[in-house]
mmCIF file of C-alpha atoms and ligand atoms in Angstrom:
data_model
loop_
_atom_site.group_PDB
_atom_site.id
_atom_site.type_symbol
_atom_site.label_atom_id
_atom_site.label_comp_id
_atom_site.label_asym_id
_atom_site.label_seq_id
_atom_site.Cartn_x
_atom_site.Cartn_y
_atom_site.Cartn_z
ATOM 1 C CA UNK A 26 39.785 -25.330 11.455
ATOM 2 C CA UNK A 27 37.071 -23.076 10.066
ATOM 3 C CA UNK A 28 36.745 -22.952 6.285
ATOM 4 C CA UNK A 29 35.283 -19.634 5.159
ATOM 5 C CA UNK A 30 34.228 -18.651 1.667
ATOM 6 C CA UNK A 31 32.460 -15.352 2.309
ATOM 7 C CA UNK A 32 33.820 -12.026 3.543
ATOM 8 C CA UNK A 33 30.886 -11.789 5.969
ATOM 9 C CA UNK A 34 31.914 -15.112 7.575
ATOM 10 C CA UNK A 35 35.464 -13.817 8.080
ATOM 11 C CA UNK A 36 34.205 -10.605 9.684
ATOM 12 C CA UNK A 37 31.879 -12.528 11.995
ATOM 13 C CA UNK A 38 34.622 -14.922 13.101
ATOM 14 C CA UNK A 39 37.169 -12.135 13.640
ATOM 15 C CA UNK A 40 34.669 -10.127 15.721
ATOM 16 C CA UNK A 41 33.966 -13.207 17.838
ATOM 17 C CA UNK A 42 37.673 -13.975 18.402
ATOM 18 C CA UNK A 43 38.560 -10.357 19.080
ATOM 19 C CA UNK A 44 35.852 -10.151 21.736
ATOM 20 C CA UNK A 45 37.717 -13.040 23.421
ATOM 21 C CA UNK A 46 40.855 -10.843 23.344
ATOM 22 C CA UNK A 47 42.549 -12.943 20.692
ATOM 23 C CA UNK A 48 45.316 -11.351 18.607
ATOM 24 C CA UNK A 49 44.510 -11.935 14.943
ATOM 25 C CA UNK A 50 47.428 -13.130 12.804
ATOM 26 C CA UNK A 51 47.007 -13.258 9.033
ATOM 27 C CA UNK A 52 48.949 -15.201 6.404
ATOM 28 C CA UNK A 53 47.877 -14.304 2.840
ATOM 29 C CA UNK A 54 48.772 -16.955 0.228
ATOM 30 C CA UNK A 55 47.918 -18.061 -3.269
ATOM 31 C CA UNK A 56 47.794 -21.693 -2.113
ATOM 32 C CA UNK A 57 49.830 -24.662 -3.267
ATOM 33 C CA UNK A 58 51.394 -24.356 0.146
ATOM 34 C CA UNK A 59 55.019 -25.179 0.847
ATOM 35 C CA UNK A 60 57.394 -25.039 3.808
ATOM 36 C CA UNK A 61 57.774 -21.264 3.393
ATOM 37 C CA UNK A 62 54.041 -20.712 3.977
ATOM 38 C CA UNK A 63 54.048 -23.193 6.848
ATOM 39 C CA UNK A 64 56.876 -21.262 8.526
ATOM 40 C CA UNK A 65 54.721 -18.101 8.408
ATOM 41 C CA UNK A 66 51.831 -19.974 10.040
ATOM 42 C CA UNK A 67 54.179 -21.447 12.641
ATOM 43 C CA UNK A 68 55.486 -17.977 13.486
ATOM 44 C CA UNK A 69 51.943 -16.588 13.819
ATOM 45 C CA UNK A 70 50.954 -19.514 16.064
ATOM 46 C CA UNK A 71 54.118 -19.126 18.165
ATOM 47 C CA UNK A 72 53.281 -15.443 18.554
ATOM 48 C CA UNK A 73 50.016 -16.618 20.144
ATOM 49 C CA UNK A 74 47.785 -15.422 17.292
ATOM 50 C CA UNK A 75 44.425 -16.723 16.211
ATOM 51 C CA UNK A 76 45.785 -17.520 12.764
ATOM 52 C CA UNK A 77 43.796 -16.968 9.589
ATOM 53 C CA UNK A 78 45.245 -18.024 6.231
ATOM 54 C CA UNK A 79 43.817 -16.908 2.891
ATOM 55 C CA UNK A 80 44.073 -18.871 -0.335
ATOM 56 C CA UNK A 81 43.332 -16.808 -3.412
ATOM 57 C CA UNK A 82 45.117 -16.886 -6.753
ATOM 58 C CA UNK A 83 44.822 -13.186 -7.465
ATOM 59 C CA UNK A 84 44.257 -12.546 -11.185
ATOM 60 C CA UNK A 85 45.223 -8.859 -10.802
ATOM 61 C CA UNK A 86 48.873 -9.600 -10.103
ATOM 62 C CA UNK A 87 49.493 -11.696 -13.238
ATOM 63 C CA UNK A 88 50.449 -10.049 -16.530
ATOM 64 C CA UNK A 89 48.710 -11.122 -19.756
ATOM 65 C CA UNK A 90 51.579 -13.452 -20.724
ATOM 66 C CA UNK A 91 52.058 -14.859 -17.205
ATOM 67 C CA UNK A 92 51.014 -18.132 -15.600
ATOM 68 C CA UNK A 93 47.618 -17.280 -14.003
ATOM 69 C CA UNK A 94 45.749 -20.148 -15.709
ATOM 70 C CA UNK A 95 48.386 -22.769 -15.017
ATOM 71 C CA UNK A 96 49.404 -21.525 -11.530
ATOM 72 C CA UNK A 97 49.415 -24.724 -9.383
ATOM 73 C CA UNK A 98 46.241 -25.236 -7.347
ATOM 74 C CA UNK A 99 45.344 -28.103 -4.980
ATOM 75 C CA UNK A 100 42.866 -27.065 -2.295
ATOM 76 C CA UNK A 101 42.496 -30.539 -0.760
ATOM 77 C CA UNK A 102 46.229 -30.796 -0.201
ATOM 78 C CA UNK A 103 46.363 -27.219 1.146
ATOM 79 C CA UNK A 104 43.561 -27.902 3.644
ATOM 80 C CA UNK A 105 45.354 -30.997 4.906
ATOM 81 C CA UNK A 106 48.587 -29.022 5.410
ATOM 82 C CA UNK A 107 46.737 -26.189 7.136
ATOM 83 C CA UNK A 108 45.064 -28.577 9.568
ATOM 84 C CA UNK A 109 48.432 -30.176 10.360
ATOM 85 C CA UNK A 110 49.893 -26.698 10.920
ATOM 86 C CA UNK A 111 47.045 -25.892 13.356
ATOM 87 C CA UNK A 112 45.814 -22.896 11.402
ATOM 88 C CA UNK A 113 42.608 -21.663 13.031
ATOM 89 C CA UNK A 114 40.757 -20.614 9.906
ATOM 90 C CA UNK A 115 41.174 -20.423 6.155
ATOM 91 C CA UNK A 116 39.487 -17.944 3.840
ATOM 92 C CA UNK A 117 39.037 -19.285 0.295
ATOM 93 C CA UNK A 118 37.013 -16.712 -1.651
ATOM 94 C CA UNK A 119 35.901 -17.080 -5.261
ATOM 95 C CA UNK A 120 36.973 -14.476 -7.847
ATOM 96 C CA UNK A 121 33.440 -13.014 -7.668
ATOM 97 C CA UNK A 122 33.587 -12.746 -3.862
ATOM 98 C CA UNK A 123 36.829 -10.746 -4.125
ATOM 99 C CA UNK A 124 36.173 -8.588 -7.189
ATOM 100 C CA UNK A 125 32.809 -7.295 -8.304
ATOM 101 C CA UNK A 126 32.317 -7.150 -12.073
ATOM 102 C CA UNK A 127 32.977 -3.404 -12.055
ATOM 103 C CA UNK A 128 36.116 -3.237 -9.893
ATOM 104 C CA UNK A 129 37.803 0.105 -10.600
ATOM 105 C CA UNK A 130 40.029 0.772 -7.576
ATOM 106 C CA UNK A 131 43.735 -0.053 -7.427
ATOM 107 C CA UNK A 132 46.424 0.574 -4.843
ATOM 108 C CA UNK A 133 49.851 1.435 -6.208
ATOM 109 C CA UNK A 134 52.989 2.134 -4.217
ATOM 110 C CA UNK A 135 54.812 4.232 -6.795
ATOM 111 C CA UNK A 136 58.596 4.143 -7.361
ATOM 112 C CA UNK A 137 59.205 0.980 -5.300
ATOM 113 C CA UNK A 138 56.850 -0.964 -7.579
ATOM 114 C CA UNK A 139 58.695 0.032 -10.748
ATOM 115 C CA UNK A 140 62.135 -1.287 -9.781
ATOM 116 C CA UNK A 141 63.598 -4.816 -9.984
ATOM 117 C CA UNK A 142 60.624 -7.224 -10.279
ATOM 118 C CA UNK A 143 58.422 -4.318 -11.344
ATOM 119 C CA UNK A 144 60.543 -3.603 -14.429
ATOM 120 C CA UNK A 145 59.968 -7.190 -15.625
ATOM 121 C CA UNK A 146 56.371 -7.460 -14.368
ATOM 122 C CA UNK A 147 54.619 -4.109 -14.925
ATOM 123 C CA UNK A 148 51.442 -3.827 -12.849
ATOM 124 C CA UNK A 149 52.337 -6.822 -10.688
ATOM 125 C CA UNK A 150 52.748 -4.936 -7.422
ATOM 126 C CA UNK A 151 49.601 -2.853 -7.968
ATOM 127 C CA UNK A 152 47.794 -6.215 -8.178
ATOM 128 C CA UNK A 153 49.507 -7.438 -5.006
ATOM 129 C CA UNK A 154 48.809 -4.206 -3.092
ATOM 130 C CA UNK A 155 45.185 -4.066 -4.217
ATOM 131 C CA UNK A 156 44.449 -7.624 -3.101
ATOM 132 C CA UNK A 157 46.388 -7.202 0.167
ATOM 133 C CA UNK A 158 44.554 -3.943 0.944
ATOM 134 C CA UNK A 159 41.249 -5.745 0.348
ATOM 135 C CA UNK A 160 42.275 -8.754 2.424
ATOM 136 C CA UNK A 161 43.516 -6.491 5.233
ATOM 137 C CA UNK A 162 40.151 -4.704 5.214
ATOM 138 C CA UNK A 163 38.253 -7.994 5.239
ATOM 139 C CA UNK A 164 40.325 -9.758 7.923
ATOM 140 C CA UNK A 165 41.413 -6.667 9.905
ATOM 141 C CA UNK A 166 44.341 -8.558 11.436
ATOM 142 C CA UNK A 167 46.631 -7.234 14.134
ATOM 143 C CA UNK A 168 49.613 -8.808 12.374
ATOM 144 C CA UNK A 169 50.270 -10.016 8.855
ATOM 145 C CA UNK A 170 53.129 -12.383 8.064
ATOM 146 C CA UNK A 171 55.238 -12.125 4.898
ATOM 147 C CA UNK A 172 58.360 -14.024 3.829
ATOM 148 C CA UNK A 173 61.695 -12.391 3.015
ATOM 149 C CA UNK A 174 61.794 -14.653 -0.065
ATOM 150 C CA UNK A 175 59.599 -12.037 -1.797
ATOM 151 C CA UNK A 176 61.645 -9.169 -0.371
ATOM 152 C CA UNK A 177 60.368 -6.473 -2.716
ATOM 153 C CA UNK A 178 56.756 -7.498 -2.002
ATOM 154 C CA UNK A 179 57.402 -7.312 1.740
ATOM 155 C CA UNK A 180 59.014 -3.872 1.466
ATOM 156 C CA UNK A 181 56.184 -2.541 -0.702
ATOM 157 C CA UNK A 182 53.454 -3.922 1.577
ATOM 158 C CA UNK A 183 55.195 -2.424 4.595
ATOM 159 C CA UNK A 184 55.246 0.937 2.824
ATOM 160 C CA UNK A 185 51.576 0.657 1.831
ATOM 161 C CA UNK A 186 50.621 -0.128 5.426
ATOM 162 C CA UNK A 187 52.531 2.922 6.682
ATOM 163 C CA UNK A 188 51.349 5.292 3.954
ATOM 164 C CA UNK A 189 47.678 4.286 4.212
ATOM 165 C CA UNK A 190 47.599 3.961 8.021
ATOM 166 C CA UNK A 191 46.546 0.336 8.195
ATOM 167 C CA UNK A 192 46.657 -0.575 11.876
ATOM 168 C CA UNK A 193 48.621 -3.766 11.175
ATOM 169 C CA UNK A 194 52.154 -4.905 12.054
ATOM 170 C CA UNK A 195 53.899 -6.532 9.134
ATOM 171 C CA UNK A 196 56.037 -9.392 10.446
ATOM 172 C CA UNK A 197 58.893 -10.535 8.182
ATOM 173 C CA UNK A 198 59.939 -14.201 8.288
ATOM 174 C CA UNK A 199 63.204 -15.696 6.974
ATOM 175 C CA UNK A 200 63.278 -17.579 3.663
ATOM 176 C CA UNK A 201 62.872 -21.351 3.890
ATOM 177 C CA UNK A 202 65.141 -23.361 1.587
ATOM 178 C CA UNK A 203 64.707 -26.846 0.203
ATOM 179 C CA UNK A 204 67.476 -29.359 0.923
ATOM 180 C CA UNK A 205 69.489 -28.403 -2.153
ATOM 181 C CA UNK A 206 69.361 -24.689 -1.255
ATOM 182 C CA UNK A 207 66.581 -23.630 -3.636
ATOM 183 C CA UNK A 208 64.289 -21.076 -1.973
ATOM 184 C CA UNK A 209 60.860 -22.662 -1.360
ATOM 185 C CA UNK A 210 58.327 -21.437 -3.940
ATOM 186 C CA UNK A 211 55.060 -22.738 -5.396
ATOM 187 C CA UNK A 212 56.616 -22.231 -8.840
ATOM 188 C CA UNK A 213 59.437 -24.744 -8.149
ATOM 189 C CA UNK A 214 57.065 -27.493 -9.397
ATOM 190 C CA UNK A 215 57.426 -26.084 -12.922
ATOM 191 C CA UNK A 216 61.124 -27.045 -13.012
ATOM 192 C CA UNK A 217 62.234 -30.238 -14.747
ATOM 193 C CA UNK A 218 65.060 -32.094 -12.912
ATOM 194 C CA UNK A 219 67.589 -30.596 -15.340
ATOM 195 C CA UNK A 220 66.190 -27.053 -14.947
ATOM 196 C CA UNK A 221 66.208 -27.461 -11.175
ATOM 197 C CA UNK A 222 69.942 -28.175 -11.231
ATOM 198 C CA UNK A 223 70.480 -25.047 -13.325
ATOM 199 C CA UNK A 224 68.203 -22.983 -11.056
ATOM 200 C CA UNK A 225 70.455 -23.648 -8.080
ATOM 201 C CA UNK A 226 73.011 -21.247 -9.562
ATOM 202 C CA UNK A 227 71.125 -18.279 -8.046
ATOM 203 C CA UNK A 228 71.287 -19.516 -4.448
ATOM 204 C CA UNK A 229 74.898 -20.595 -5.084
ATOM 205 C CA UNK A 230 75.817 -17.066 -6.224
ATOM 206 C CA UNK A 231 74.111 -15.535 -3.187
ATOM 207 C CA UNK A 232 75.876 -18.012 -0.904
ATOM 208 C CA UNK A 233 79.244 -17.051 -2.387
ATOM 209 C CA UNK A 234 78.437 -13.364 -1.839
ATOM 210 C CA UNK A 235 77.430 -14.105 1.755
ATOM 211 C CA UNK A 236 80.728 -15.912 2.366
ATOM 212 C CA UNK A 237 82.712 -13.014 0.875
ATOM 213 C CA UNK A 238 80.910 -10.612 3.210
ATOM 214 C CA UNK A 239 81.182 -12.823 6.306
ATOM 215 C CA UNK A 240 84.611 -14.356 5.971
ATOM 216 C CA UNK A 241 86.524 -11.937 3.729
ATOM 217 C CA UNK A 242 84.838 -8.746 4.993
ATOM 218 C CA UNK A 243 84.140 -7.573 1.430
ATOM 219 C CA UNK A 244 81.538 -4.802 1.528
ATOM 220 C CA UNK A 245 82.095 -3.276 -1.919
ATOM 221 C CA UNK A 246 78.723 -3.902 -3.589
ATOM 222 C CA UNK A 247 80.089 -3.710 -7.163
ATOM 223 C CA UNK A 248 82.700 -6.355 -6.430
ATOM 224 C CA UNK A 249 80.142 -8.664 -4.824
ATOM 225 C CA UNK A 250 77.606 -8.207 -7.613
ATOM 226 C CA UNK A 251 80.293 -8.813 -10.254
ATOM 227 C CA UNK A 252 81.264 -12.081 -8.562
ATOM 228 C CA UNK A 253 77.600 -13.151 -8.266
ATOM 229 C CA UNK A 254 76.930 -12.346 -11.939
ATOM 230 C CA UNK A 255 80.022 -14.292 -13.011
ATOM 231 C CA UNK A 256 78.690 -17.398 -11.221
ATOM 232 C CA UNK A 257 75.187 -17.023 -12.668
ATOM 233 C CA UNK A 258 76.511 -16.461 -16.200
ATOM 234 C CA UNK A 259 78.503 -19.705 -15.969
ATOM 235 C CA UNK A 260 75.174 -21.587 -16.106
ATOM 236 C CA UNK A 261 72.668 -21.892 -18.930
ATOM 237 C CA UNK A 262 70.088 -19.504 -17.373
ATOM 238 C CA UNK A 263 68.977 -15.946 -18.167
ATOM 239 C CA UNK A 264 70.116 -13.427 -15.541
ATOM 240 C CA UNK A 265 67.399 -10.786 -15.194
ATOM 241 C CA UNK A 266 68.911 -8.735 -12.394
ATOM 242 C CA UNK A 267 71.238 -8.937 -9.434
ATOM 243 C CA UNK A 268 71.409 -5.738 -7.408
ATOM 244 C CA UNK A 269 72.569 -4.551 -4.004
ATOM 245 C CA UNK A 270 69.928 -2.233 -2.580
ATOM 246 C CA UNK A 271 68.863 -0.358 0.515
ATOM 247 C CA UNK A 272 65.924 -2.312 1.989
ATOM 248 C CA UNK A 273 63.871 0.768 2.834
ATOM 249 C CA UNK A 274 63.745 2.353 -0.641
ATOM 250 C CA UNK A 275 65.293 -0.250 -2.994
ATOM 251 C CA UNK A 276 67.919 2.317 -4.124
ATOM 252 C CA UNK A 277 71.241 0.829 -5.216
ATOM 253 C CA UNK A 278 74.026 0.964 -2.644
ATOM 254 C CA UNK A 279 77.785 1.111 -3.027
ATOM 255 C CA UNK A 280 78.567 -0.570 0.281
ATOM 256 C CA UNK A 281 76.928 -3.506 2.015
ATOM 257 C CA UNK A 282 75.784 -2.734 5.536
ATOM 258 C CA UNK A 283 72.846 -3.365 7.841
ATOM 259 C CA UNK A 284 69.452 -3.045 6.134
ATOM 260 C CA UNK A 285 70.751 -3.691 2.656
ATOM 261 C CA UNK A 286 69.993 -6.706 0.516
ATOM 262 C CA UNK A 287 71.154 -8.418 -2.653
ATOM 263 C CA UNK A 288 68.099 -9.208 -4.780
ATOM 264 C CA UNK A 289 68.229 -11.387 -7.862
ATOM 265 C CA UNK A 290 66.034 -12.967 -10.531
ATOM 266 C CA UNK A 291 66.788 -15.539 -13.204
ATOM 267 C CA UNK A 292 64.784 -17.292 -15.868
ATOM 268 C CA UNK A 293 65.318 -21.001 -16.417
ATOM 269 C CA UNK A 294 63.475 -21.935 -19.590
ATOM 270 C CA UNK A 295 60.091 -20.276 -19.027
ATOM 271 C CA UNK A 296 60.332 -20.307 -15.242
ATOM 272 C CA UNK A 297 61.231 -17.056 -13.447
ATOM 273 C CA UNK A 298 62.816 -17.476 -10.021
ATOM 274 C CA UNK A 299 63.762 -14.876 -7.439
ATOM 275 C CA UNK A 300 65.969 -15.108 -4.383
ATOM 276 C CA UNK A 301 67.928 -12.779 -2.143
ATOM 277 C CA UNK A 302 70.342 -12.239 0.683
ATOM 278 C CA UNK A 303 69.094 -9.918 3.411
ATOM 279 C CA UNK A 304 71.330 -8.069 5.867
ATOM 280 C CA UNK A 305 68.742 -7.100 8.471
HETATM 281 O O1 LIG B 419 53.036 -13.837 -2.028
HETATM 282 C C1 LIG B 419 51.938 -14.222 -2.464
HETATM 283 O O2 LIG B 419 51.601 -15.392 -2.477
HETATM 284 C C2 LIG B 419 50.955 -13.185 -3.042
HETATM 285 O O3 LIG B 419 51.626 -12.182 -3.723
HETATM 286 C C3 LIG B 419 50.010 -12.604 -1.984
HETATM 287 C C4 LIG B 419 50.748 -11.803 -0.936
HETATM 288 C C5 LIG B 419 49.222 -13.719 -1.318
HETATM 289 C C6 LIG B 419 49.006 -11.660 -2.652
HETATM 290 O O4 LIG B 419 48.239 -12.323 -3.614
#
């Protein structure tokens, strides 16, 4: 596995592989890899891609009161996992390699970035889009893999790619869950055992909604959301939002159908967690 620190090294490697007719698959991450990331790499490998992973904790997507400094980092562990997953290359740039000291350009997908997560984390998605646009320009992949776990991020990146004519297919991959049902996330390590038990209420609420849709044919979004909120409020956590939305534009829907999703966020102590149910 090639370990690359400079943009020029990535470009050189990609040119070499493309001249051998390789399809370039790209998995952007902020490291502290978990099963969710590994499933993206597995999908890229199964698709036959020369698979490049990036590890960069992007300061632009953290608000001033968020966890940028304490975001979990362990490069040695990540490299070991990447080798085991047969990733072909990893790009680990420094902050200076990614952003010059006078960086003034930002990419913002308006409207979609202001809803749901965006209303709790202003500026977050502009940070995500800016770093992804840069990474896409550096790696120039044919495909980029994103998890449904961060559904709003996936939808916004897909929109950015369409609006700005990036020649990249965005490939969505299903959420990976830990044994107890918690959606895999690098931030799960922040949870104490007691908080973890409480955190499970979000996946439990989504599971109940899924059962109501599947087995009781309930499609009334208000009814489903009410039931989900009732479950979440029975636990000692802060419900930030639970909404049924159209996946294309994140507008609220009245009825659940194909291409809608139920997106939720809770706060357990200081830890924010998101999860969702996607009807693709
Ligand atoms: O999902 C993430 O880990 C990040 O938001 C991403 C896409 C790597 C951009 O920094």
